[in-house]
Structure formats: C-alpha cells, structure tokens
C-alpha cells in the first residue's frame, strides 16, 4: 500500500486558506429619511433672483377676441365675474377682461370690470388665508391667487399688502413644519432645541397661533421627560 502524498501545490492552497482572514462585515449604509414636500403647497414659477410672493408668476389663459363681437365678450366677462369664475380658464372673468383691455386699453367698462374682478379675487384670497395656518389646500389657493393678483396689478396697494400676508403665512407654515419634523425625529436634545426655536419664532410673528402653541407645548413636554 502506497503512502498518501500531499502535492506541494495542494499544501500551499491549504496553507493560504488557513491564513486568509475572514471578510469583514460591511456596515449597512445609513440613509437619512427623505422629507416629503406636501404636494398641496403652492407650486409657483420663480424668475430672476426674487423670492417669496414677489417672485410668483401667473400666465393668463389666452382668449383670442380679434374679429369677435366685443360687446358679447364683455357680457361673457361680466357673467363669469357674477358666477365667481375669476381666473381658472380662458373663459373666466380676469383673462377675458385682460384680453379686452389689450384691444382697447381706454375702455372704462373693461377697466371697471377688471377692477371688480381684482377685488373679488383678493377677497377670496383673504378667505383662504384665514385657514392657511393649518390647511395646506388653503395656503396653496392663497398662493395661486397671489400669483394672479400680482400679474393683474403688481403696483396696487391692496395687492402688495395681500402678497405680504401670503409671504408671512408661507413662512409660518414652513417654520411649523420644521418644528414638527424635529419633534418626529425622536426627541434628541438638538432636535428639541430646533423645534422650540421654530415654534417660538412663529409665535413672535403671529402670537397665539394655535398650531405653534400646540407644537411648543409638545416640545416643552419632551424636554422635561
């Protein structure tokens, strides 16, 4: 019976296998959670270096009136205004009055109709702002109205004041959202500080706002746990 001989290259392989360290476990990649933007918040076209309400733009739907009965178009615009159809499509009051104004900038009837439409628009915007502290849909509508109003009459005092109020509501929403995100992260000291700062800043800008007061109370409660 012949003795079993280990070939030199096999011995080398066995030696290498014994000496090779086990592969190190790869640490899992930690991914930061992605903050989703509420799709109902205003989505506004921004141009240039402007920011906030001053940068919002609205392109009026085009309504071709050349060769049509202008008296009929005026009646359509007045009817749209009476029905509260202000800007959504080319048959709404503001796009119609703007198209009529292009044809005859001096027409007093058109100017009066556009002015009434603008005031109705701002009144609707104020109603939206009343709910914009805690309703994203209301803030979105207020921002859309701001874009329309700025296009129609950017130098109008009422429009300028309204744009400022929309800017403030947008700022407060984002501060509240920042504080609420910090609270949801689990209550680390730095997160609580962020939440407290955000809610307190809201209350400086709008004292007694219920959403910020509720958030501040939650942050202070988490701080003493």
PDB file of C-alpha atoms in Angstrom:
ATOM      1  CA  UNK A   1       0.000   0.000   0.000  1.00  0.00           C
ATOM      2  CA  UNK A   2       1.450   3.343  -1.040  1.00  0.00           C
ATOM      3  CA  UNK A   3       1.540   6.214   1.463  1.00  0.00           C
ATOM      4  CA  UNK A   4      -0.668   9.180   0.626  1.00  0.00           C
ATOM      5  CA  UNK A   5       1.439  12.067  -0.547  1.00  0.00           C
ATOM      6  CA  UNK A   6       0.277  15.672  -0.444  1.00  0.00           C
ATOM      7  CA  UNK A   7       1.254  17.510  -3.553  1.00  0.00           C
ATOM      8  CA  UNK A   8       3.197  20.728  -2.898  1.00  0.00           C
ATOM      9  CA  UNK A   9       0.655  22.976  -4.627  1.00  0.00           C
ATOM     10  CA  UNK A  10      -2.221  21.452  -2.635  1.00  0.00           C
ATOM     11  CA  UNK A  11      -0.347  22.093   0.593  1.00  0.00           C
ATOM     12  CA  UNK A  12       0.160  25.691  -0.474  1.00  0.00           C
ATOM     13  CA  UNK A  13      -3.557  26.150  -1.136  1.00  0.00           C
ATOM     14  CA  UNK A  14      -4.479  24.696   2.238  1.00  0.00           C
ATOM     15  CA  UNK A  15      -1.999  26.987   3.939  1.00  0.00           C
ATOM     16  CA  UNK A  16      -3.343  30.069   2.143  1.00  0.00           C
ATOM     17  CA  UNK A  17      -6.910  29.163   3.024  1.00  0.00           C
ATOM     18  CA  UNK A  18      -5.983  28.810   6.675  1.00  0.00           C
ATOM     19  CA  UNK A  19      -4.129  32.122   6.719  1.00  0.00           C
ATOM     20  CA  UNK A  20      -6.685  34.214   4.812  1.00  0.00           C
ATOM     21  CA  UNK A  21      -8.705  36.311   7.265  1.00  0.00           C
ATOM     22  CA  UNK A  22     -12.483  36.101   7.117  1.00  0.00           C
ATOM     23  CA  UNK A  23     -14.037  39.001   5.214  1.00  0.00           C
ATOM     24  CA  UNK A  24     -15.140  41.833   7.451  1.00  0.00           C
ATOM     25  CA  UNK A  25     -18.842  42.504   7.718  1.00  0.00           C
ATOM     26  CA  UNK A  26     -19.825  45.586   5.746  1.00  0.00           C
ATOM     27  CA  UNK A  27     -21.620  48.129   7.861  1.00  0.00           C
ATOM     28  CA  UNK A  28     -25.048  48.947   6.436  1.00  0.00           C
ATOM     29  CA  UNK A  29     -25.293  52.344   4.792  1.00  0.00           C
ATOM     30  CA  UNK A  30     -27.397  54.642   6.896  1.00  0.00           C
ATOM     31  CA  UNK A  31     -29.781  56.647   4.804  1.00  0.00           C
ATOM     32  CA  UNK A  32     -31.296  59.801   6.152  1.00  0.00           C
ATOM     33  CA  UNK A  33     -35.080  59.817   5.880  1.00  0.00           C
ATOM     34  CA  UNK A  34     -36.331  61.884   2.985  1.00  0.00           C
ATOM     35  CA  UNK A  35     -38.703  64.660   3.960  1.00  0.00           C
ATOM     36  CA  UNK A  36     -41.635  64.704   1.593  1.00  0.00           C
ATOM     37  CA  UNK A  37     -42.958  68.065   0.481  1.00  0.00           C
ATOM     38  CA  UNK A  38     -46.694  68.396   0.850  1.00  0.00           C
ATOM     39  CA  UNK A  39     -47.895  68.343  -2.782  1.00  0.00           C
ATOM     40  CA  UNK A  40     -50.705  70.734  -1.905  1.00  0.00           C
ATOM     41  CA  UNK A  41     -48.349  73.570  -1.029  1.00  0.00           C
ATOM     42  CA  UNK A  42     -48.001  76.357  -3.583  1.00  0.00           C
ATOM     43  CA  UNK A  43     -46.012  75.455  -6.666  1.00  0.00           C
ATOM     44  CA  UNK A  44     -45.052  78.789  -8.171  1.00  0.00           C
ATOM     45  CA  UNK A  45     -42.837  79.674 -11.100  1.00  0.00           C
ATOM     46  CA  UNK A  46     -39.883  81.710  -9.841  1.00  0.00           C
ATOM     47  CA  UNK A  47     -37.901  84.041 -12.070  1.00  0.00           C
ATOM     48  CA  UNK A  48     -34.711  86.011 -11.529  1.00  0.00           C
ATOM     49  CA  UNK A  49     -33.296  86.487  -8.055  1.00  0.00           C
ATOM     50  CA  UNK A  50     -36.613  87.285  -6.417  1.00  0.00           C
ATOM     51  CA  UNK A  51     -38.026  85.187  -3.615  1.00  0.00           C
ATOM     52  CA  UNK A  52     -41.318  84.780  -1.782  1.00  0.00           C
ATOM     53  CA  UNK A  53     -44.561  86.245  -3.060  1.00  0.00           C
ATOM     54  CA  UNK A  54     -42.681  88.820  -5.147  1.00  0.00           C
ATOM     55  CA  UNK A  55     -41.409  86.015  -7.390  1.00  0.00           C
ATOM     56  CA  UNK A  56     -44.715  84.273  -8.118  1.00  0.00           C
ATOM     57  CA  UNK A  57     -45.945  84.376 -11.699  1.00  0.00           C
ATOM     58  CA  UNK A  58     -49.177  83.514 -13.471  1.00  0.00           C
ATOM     59  CA  UNK A  59     -49.657  83.285 -17.205  1.00  0.00           C
ATOM     60  CA  UNK A  60     -53.224  84.247 -18.168  1.00  0.00           C
ATOM     61  CA  UNK A  61     -55.008  81.704 -20.376  1.00  0.00           C
ATOM     62  CA  UNK A  62     -55.218  83.225 -23.847  1.00  0.00           C
ATOM     63  CA  UNK A  63     -58.561  84.187 -25.306  1.00  0.00           C
ATOM     64  CA  UNK A  64     -58.480  85.398 -28.913  1.00  0.00           C
ATOM     65  CA  UNK A  65     -61.045  88.164 -29.375  1.00  0.00           C
ATOM     66  CA  UNK A  66     -59.952  89.692 -32.671  1.00  0.00           C
ATOM     67  CA  UNK A  67     -62.868  89.661 -35.099  1.00  0.00           C
ATOM     68  CA  UNK A  68     -65.412  88.709 -32.436  1.00  0.00           C
ATOM     69  CA  UNK A  69     -68.320  90.678 -31.012  1.00  0.00           C
ATOM     70  CA  UNK A  70     -66.667  92.715 -28.245  1.00  0.00           C
ATOM     71  CA  UNK A  71     -69.992  93.584 -26.643  1.00  0.00           C
ATOM     72  CA  UNK A  72     -70.712  89.863 -26.365  1.00  0.00           C
ATOM     73  CA  UNK A  73     -67.257  89.270 -24.867  1.00  0.00           C
ATOM     74  CA  UNK A  74     -67.930  91.965 -22.261  1.00  0.00           C
ATOM     75  CA  UNK A  75     -71.188  90.273 -21.317  1.00  0.00           C
ATOM     76  CA  UNK A  76     -69.376  86.939 -21.016  1.00  0.00           C
ATOM     77  CA  UNK A  77     -66.787  88.516 -18.733  1.00  0.00           C
ATOM     78  CA  UNK A  78     -69.468  90.134 -16.556  1.00  0.00           C
ATOM     79  CA  UNK A  79     -71.332  86.828 -16.323  1.00  0.00           C
ATOM     80  CA  UNK A  80     -68.154  84.991 -15.330  1.00  0.00           C
ATOM     81  CA  UNK A  81     -67.498  87.584 -12.625  1.00  0.00           C
ATOM     82  CA  UNK A  82     -71.039  87.260 -11.279  1.00  0.00           C
ATOM     83  CA  UNK A  83     -70.633  83.471 -11.154  1.00  0.00           C
ATOM     84  CA  UNK A  84     -67.300  83.700  -9.341  1.00  0.00           C
ATOM     85  CA  UNK A  85     -65.298  82.264 -12.238  1.00  0.00           C
ATOM     86  CA  UNK A  86     -62.299  84.536 -11.894  1.00  0.00           C
ATOM     87  CA  UNK A  87     -59.138  83.042 -13.419  1.00  0.00           C
ATOM     88  CA  UNK A  88     -59.173  79.265 -13.938  1.00  0.00           C
ATOM     89  CA  UNK A  89     -59.516  79.225 -17.743  1.00  0.00           C
ATOM     90  CA  UNK A  90     -59.732  81.445 -20.817  1.00  0.00           C
ATOM     91  CA  UNK A  91     -63.477  81.975 -20.306  1.00  0.00           C
ATOM     92  CA  UNK A  92     -63.031  83.286 -16.754  1.00  0.00           C
ATOM     93  CA  UNK A  93     -63.509  86.957 -15.921  1.00  0.00           C
ATOM     94  CA  UNK A  94     -59.912  88.096 -15.498  1.00  0.00           C
ATOM     95  CA  UNK A  95     -58.497  86.500 -18.679  1.00  0.00           C
ATOM     96  CA  UNK A  96     -61.448  87.910 -20.646  1.00  0.00           C
ATOM     97  CA  UNK A  97     -61.048  91.421 -19.259  1.00  0.00           C
ATOM     98  CA  UNK A  98     -57.292  91.318 -19.876  1.00  0.00           C
ATOM     99  CA  UNK A  99     -57.880  90.291 -23.490  1.00  0.00           C
ATOM    100  CA  UNK A 100     -60.455  93.066 -23.911  1.00  0.00           C
ATOM    101  CA  UNK A 101     -58.073  95.570 -22.353  1.00  0.00           C
ATOM    102  CA  UNK A 102     -55.407  94.688 -24.907  1.00  0.00           C
ATOM    103  CA  UNK A 103     -57.827  95.579 -27.698  1.00  0.00           C
ATOM    104  CA  UNK A 104     -58.974  98.838 -26.096  1.00  0.00           C
ATOM    105  CA  UNK A 105     -56.865  99.992 -23.121  1.00  0.00           C
ATOM    106  CA  UNK A 106     -59.067 103.076 -22.610  1.00  0.00           C
ATOM    107  CA  UNK A 107     -62.422 101.290 -22.366  1.00  0.00           C
ATOM    108  CA  UNK A 108     -63.892 102.368 -18.981  1.00  0.00           C
ATOM    109  CA  UNK A 109     -66.310  99.440 -18.878  1.00  0.00           C
ATOM    110  CA  UNK A 110     -63.449  96.963 -19.224  1.00  0.00           C
ATOM    111  CA  UNK A 111     -61.363  98.808 -16.626  1.00  0.00           C
ATOM    112  CA  UNK A 112     -64.256  98.743 -14.156  1.00  0.00           C
ATOM    113  CA  UNK A 113     -64.883  95.045 -14.767  1.00  0.00           C
ATOM    114  CA  UNK A 114     -61.221  94.187 -14.254  1.00  0.00           C
ATOM    115  CA  UNK A 115     -61.142  96.231 -11.041  1.00  0.00           C
ATOM    116  CA  UNK A 116     -64.202  94.412  -9.680  1.00  0.00           C
ATOM    117  CA  UNK A 117     -62.631  91.096 -10.614  1.00  0.00           C
ATOM    118  CA  UNK A 118     -59.430  92.006  -8.790  1.00  0.00           C
ATOM    119  CA  UNK A 119     -61.322  92.957  -5.611  1.00  0.00           C
ATOM    120  CA  UNK A 120     -63.298  89.706  -5.752  1.00  0.00           C
ATOM    121  CA  UNK A 121     -60.034  87.826  -6.216  1.00  0.00           C
ATOM    122  CA  UNK A 122     -58.409  89.467  -3.184  1.00  0.00           C
ATOM    123  CA  UNK A 123     -61.493  88.782  -1.061  1.00  0.00           C
ATOM    124  CA  UNK A 124     -61.250  85.106  -1.998  1.00  0.00           C
ATOM    125  CA  UNK A 125     -57.577  85.171  -1.137  1.00  0.00           C
ATOM    126  CA  UNK A 126     -58.277  86.600   2.312  1.00  0.00           C
ATOM    127  CA  UNK A 127     -60.759  83.808   2.982  1.00  0.00           C
ATOM    128  CA  UNK A 128     -58.107  81.276   2.010  1.00  0.00           C
ATOM    129  CA  UNK A 129     -55.532  82.947   4.258  1.00  0.00           C
ATOM    130  CA  UNK A 130     -57.898  82.653   7.215  1.00  0.00           C
ATOM    131  CA  UNK A 131     -57.432  78.863   7.056  1.00  0.00           C
ATOM    132  CA  UNK A 132     -53.836  78.799   5.816  1.00  0.00           C
ATOM    133  CA  UNK A 133     -52.170  78.316   9.212  1.00  0.00           C
ATOM    134  CA  UNK A 134     -53.047  74.626   9.309  1.00  0.00           C
ATOM    135  CA  UNK A 135     -54.629  73.748   5.951  1.00  0.00           C
ATOM    136  CA  UNK A 136     -52.236  73.163   3.070  1.00  0.00           C
ATOM    137  CA  UNK A 137     -55.015  73.431   0.480  1.00  0.00           C
ATOM    138  CA  UNK A 138     -55.911  76.902   1.737  1.00  0.00           C
ATOM    139  CA  UNK A 139     -52.296  78.051   1.616  1.00  0.00           C
ATOM    140  CA  UNK A 140     -51.966  76.665  -1.904  1.00  0.00           C
ATOM    141  CA  UNK A 141     -55.046  78.581  -3.052  1.00  0.00           C
ATOM    142  CA  UNK A 142     -53.807  81.765  -1.382  1.00  0.00           C
ATOM    143  CA  UNK A 143     -50.503  81.437  -3.226  1.00  0.00           C
ATOM    144  CA  UNK A 144     -52.215  80.834  -6.552  1.00  0.00           C
ATOM    145  CA  UNK A 145     -54.378  83.906  -6.042  1.00  0.00           C
ATOM    146  CA  UNK A 146     -51.277  85.918  -5.144  1.00  0.00           C
ATOM    147  CA  UNK A 147     -49.709  84.978  -8.473  1.00  0.00           C
ATOM    148  CA  UNK A 148     -52.821  86.077 -10.381  1.00  0.00           C
ATOM    149  CA  UNK A 149     -53.169  89.341  -8.456  1.00  0.00           C
ATOM    150  CA  UNK A 150     -49.515  90.221  -8.967  1.00  0.00           C
ATOM    151  CA  UNK A 151     -49.875  89.702 -12.712  1.00  0.00           C
ATOM    152  CA  UNK A 152     -53.033  91.817 -12.943  1.00  0.00           C
ATOM    153  CA  UNK A 153     -51.982  94.773 -10.773  1.00  0.00           C
ATOM    154  CA  UNK A 154     -48.471  94.496  -9.300  1.00  0.00           C
ATOM    155  CA  UNK A 155     -48.447  98.113  -8.048  1.00  0.00           C
ATOM    156  CA  UNK A 156     -51.900  98.077  -6.481  1.00  0.00           C
ATOM    157  CA  UNK A 157     -51.718  98.801  -2.737  1.00  0.00           C
ATOM    158  CA  UNK A 158     -54.224  96.074  -1.903  1.00  0.00           C
ATOM    159  CA  UNK A 159     -52.295  93.533  -3.950  1.00  0.00           C
ATOM    160  CA  UNK A 160     -48.986  94.484  -2.335  1.00  0.00           C
ATOM    161  CA  UNK A 161     -50.492  94.130   1.140  1.00  0.00           C
ATOM    162  CA  UNK A 162     -52.018  90.777   0.232  1.00  0.00           C
ATOM    163  CA  UNK A 163     -48.700  89.479  -1.120  1.00  0.00           C
ATOM    164  CA  UNK A 164     -47.096  90.373   2.199  1.00  0.00           C
ATOM    165  CA  UNK A 165     -49.710  88.390   4.117  1.00  0.00           C
ATOM    166  CA  UNK A 166     -49.235  85.377   1.859  1.00  0.00           C
ATOM    167  CA  UNK A 167     -45.478  85.608   2.356  1.00  0.00           C
ATOM    168  CA  UNK A 168     -45.985  85.606   6.119  1.00  0.00           C
ATOM    169  CA  UNK A 169     -48.371  82.641   6.042  1.00  0.00           C
ATOM    170  CA  UNK A 170     -45.928  80.699   3.890  1.00  0.00           C
ATOM    171  CA  UNK A 171     -43.082  81.483   6.301  1.00  0.00           C
ATOM    172  CA  UNK A 172     -45.150  80.415   9.312  1.00  0.00           C
ATOM    173  CA  UNK A 173     -46.157  77.163   7.621  1.00  0.00           C
ATOM    174  CA  UNK A 174     -42.546  76.262   6.918  1.00  0.00           C
ATOM    175  CA  UNK A 175     -41.415  77.121  10.442  1.00  0.00           C
ATOM    176  CA  UNK A 176     -44.186  74.999  11.946  1.00  0.00           C
ATOM    177  CA  UNK A 177     -43.307  72.152   9.597  1.00  0.00           C
ATOM    178  CA  UNK A 178     -39.648  72.425  10.629  1.00  0.00           C
ATOM    179  CA  UNK A 179     -40.584  72.206  14.303  1.00  0.00           C
ATOM    180  CA  UNK A 180     -42.903  69.254  13.729  1.00  0.00           C
ATOM    181  CA  UNK A 181     -40.225  67.390  11.771  1.00  0.00           C
ATOM    182  CA  UNK A 182     -37.761  67.913  14.608  1.00  0.00           C
ATOM    183  CA  UNK A 183     -40.258  66.517  17.118  1.00  0.00           C
ATOM    184  CA  UNK A 184     -40.879  63.430  14.979  1.00  0.00           C
ATOM    185  CA  UNK A 185     -37.168  62.569  14.942  1.00  0.00           C
ATOM    186  CA  UNK A 186     -37.410  61.092  18.413  1.00  0.00           C
ATOM    187  CA  UNK A 187     -36.678  63.748  20.962  1.00  0.00           C
ATOM    188  CA  UNK A 188     -32.885  64.165  20.958  1.00  0.00           C
ATOM    189  CA  UNK A 189     -31.714  67.338  22.665  1.00  0.00           C
ATOM    190  CA  UNK A 190     -30.685  69.070  19.452  1.00  0.00           C
ATOM    191  CA  UNK A 191     -33.990  68.191  17.790  1.00  0.00           C
ATOM    192  CA  UNK A 192     -35.983  69.588  20.705  1.00  0.00           C
ATOM    193  CA  UNK A 193     -33.968  72.809  20.558  1.00  0.00           C
ATOM    194  CA  UNK A 194     -34.754  73.087  16.841  1.00  0.00           C
ATOM    195  CA  UNK A 195     -38.455  72.550  17.500  1.00  0.00           C
ATOM    196  CA  UNK A 196     -38.544  75.099  20.320  1.00  0.00           C
ATOM    197  CA  UNK A 197     -36.777  77.696  18.195  1.00  0.00           C
ATOM    198  CA  UNK A 198     -39.129  77.177  15.240  1.00  0.00           C
ATOM    199  CA  UNK A 199     -42.352  77.351  17.249  1.00  0.00           C
ATOM    200  CA  UNK A 200     -41.177  80.372  19.237  1.00  0.00           C
ATOM    201  CA  UNK A 201     -40.305  82.186  16.021  1.00  0.00           C
ATOM    202  CA  UNK A 202     -43.817  81.539  14.732  1.00  0.00           C
ATOM    203  CA  UNK A 203     -45.300  82.976  17.917  1.00  0.00           C
ATOM    204  CA  UNK A 204     -43.182  86.109  17.583  1.00  0.00           C
ATOM    205  CA  UNK A 205     -44.561  86.651  14.084  1.00  0.00           C
ATOM    206  CA  UNK A 206     -48.123  85.593  14.920  1.00  0.00           C
ATOM    207  CA  UNK A 207     -48.806  85.468  18.665  1.00  0.00           C
ATOM    208  CA  UNK A 208     -51.270  82.848  19.906  1.00  0.00           C
ATOM    209  CA  UNK A 209     -51.279  80.839  16.679  1.00  0.00           C
ATOM    210  CA  UNK A 210     -52.887  77.521  17.762  1.00  0.00           C
ATOM    211  CA  UNK A 211     -50.650  75.272  15.670  1.00  0.00           C
ATOM    212  CA  UNK A 212     -47.460  76.804  17.053  1.00  0.00           C
ATOM    213  CA  UNK A 213     -48.794  76.821  20.621  1.00  0.00           C
ATOM    214  CA  UNK A 214     -49.593  73.123  20.349  1.00  0.00           C
ATOM    215  CA  UNK A 215     -46.161  72.378  18.917  1.00  0.00           C
ATOM    216  CA  UNK A 216     -44.428  74.427  21.600  1.00  0.00           C
ATOM    217  CA  UNK A 217     -46.297  72.579  24.346  1.00  0.00           C
ATOM    218  CA  UNK A 218     -45.262  69.228  22.842  1.00  0.00           C
ATOM    219  CA  UNK A 219     -41.625  70.325  22.591  1.00  0.00           C
ATOM    220  CA  UNK A 220     -41.540  71.589  26.176  1.00  0.00           C
ATOM    221  CA  UNK A 221     -43.110  68.339  27.368  1.00  0.00           C
ATOM    222  CA  UNK A 222     -40.459  66.320  25.519  1.00  0.00           C
ATOM    223  CA  UNK A 223     -37.743  68.495  27.044  1.00  0.00           C
ATOM    224  CA  UNK A 224     -38.617  67.545  30.640  1.00  0.00           C
ATOM    225  CA  UNK A 225     -39.023  63.807  30.086  1.00  0.00           C
TER     226      UNK A 225
END
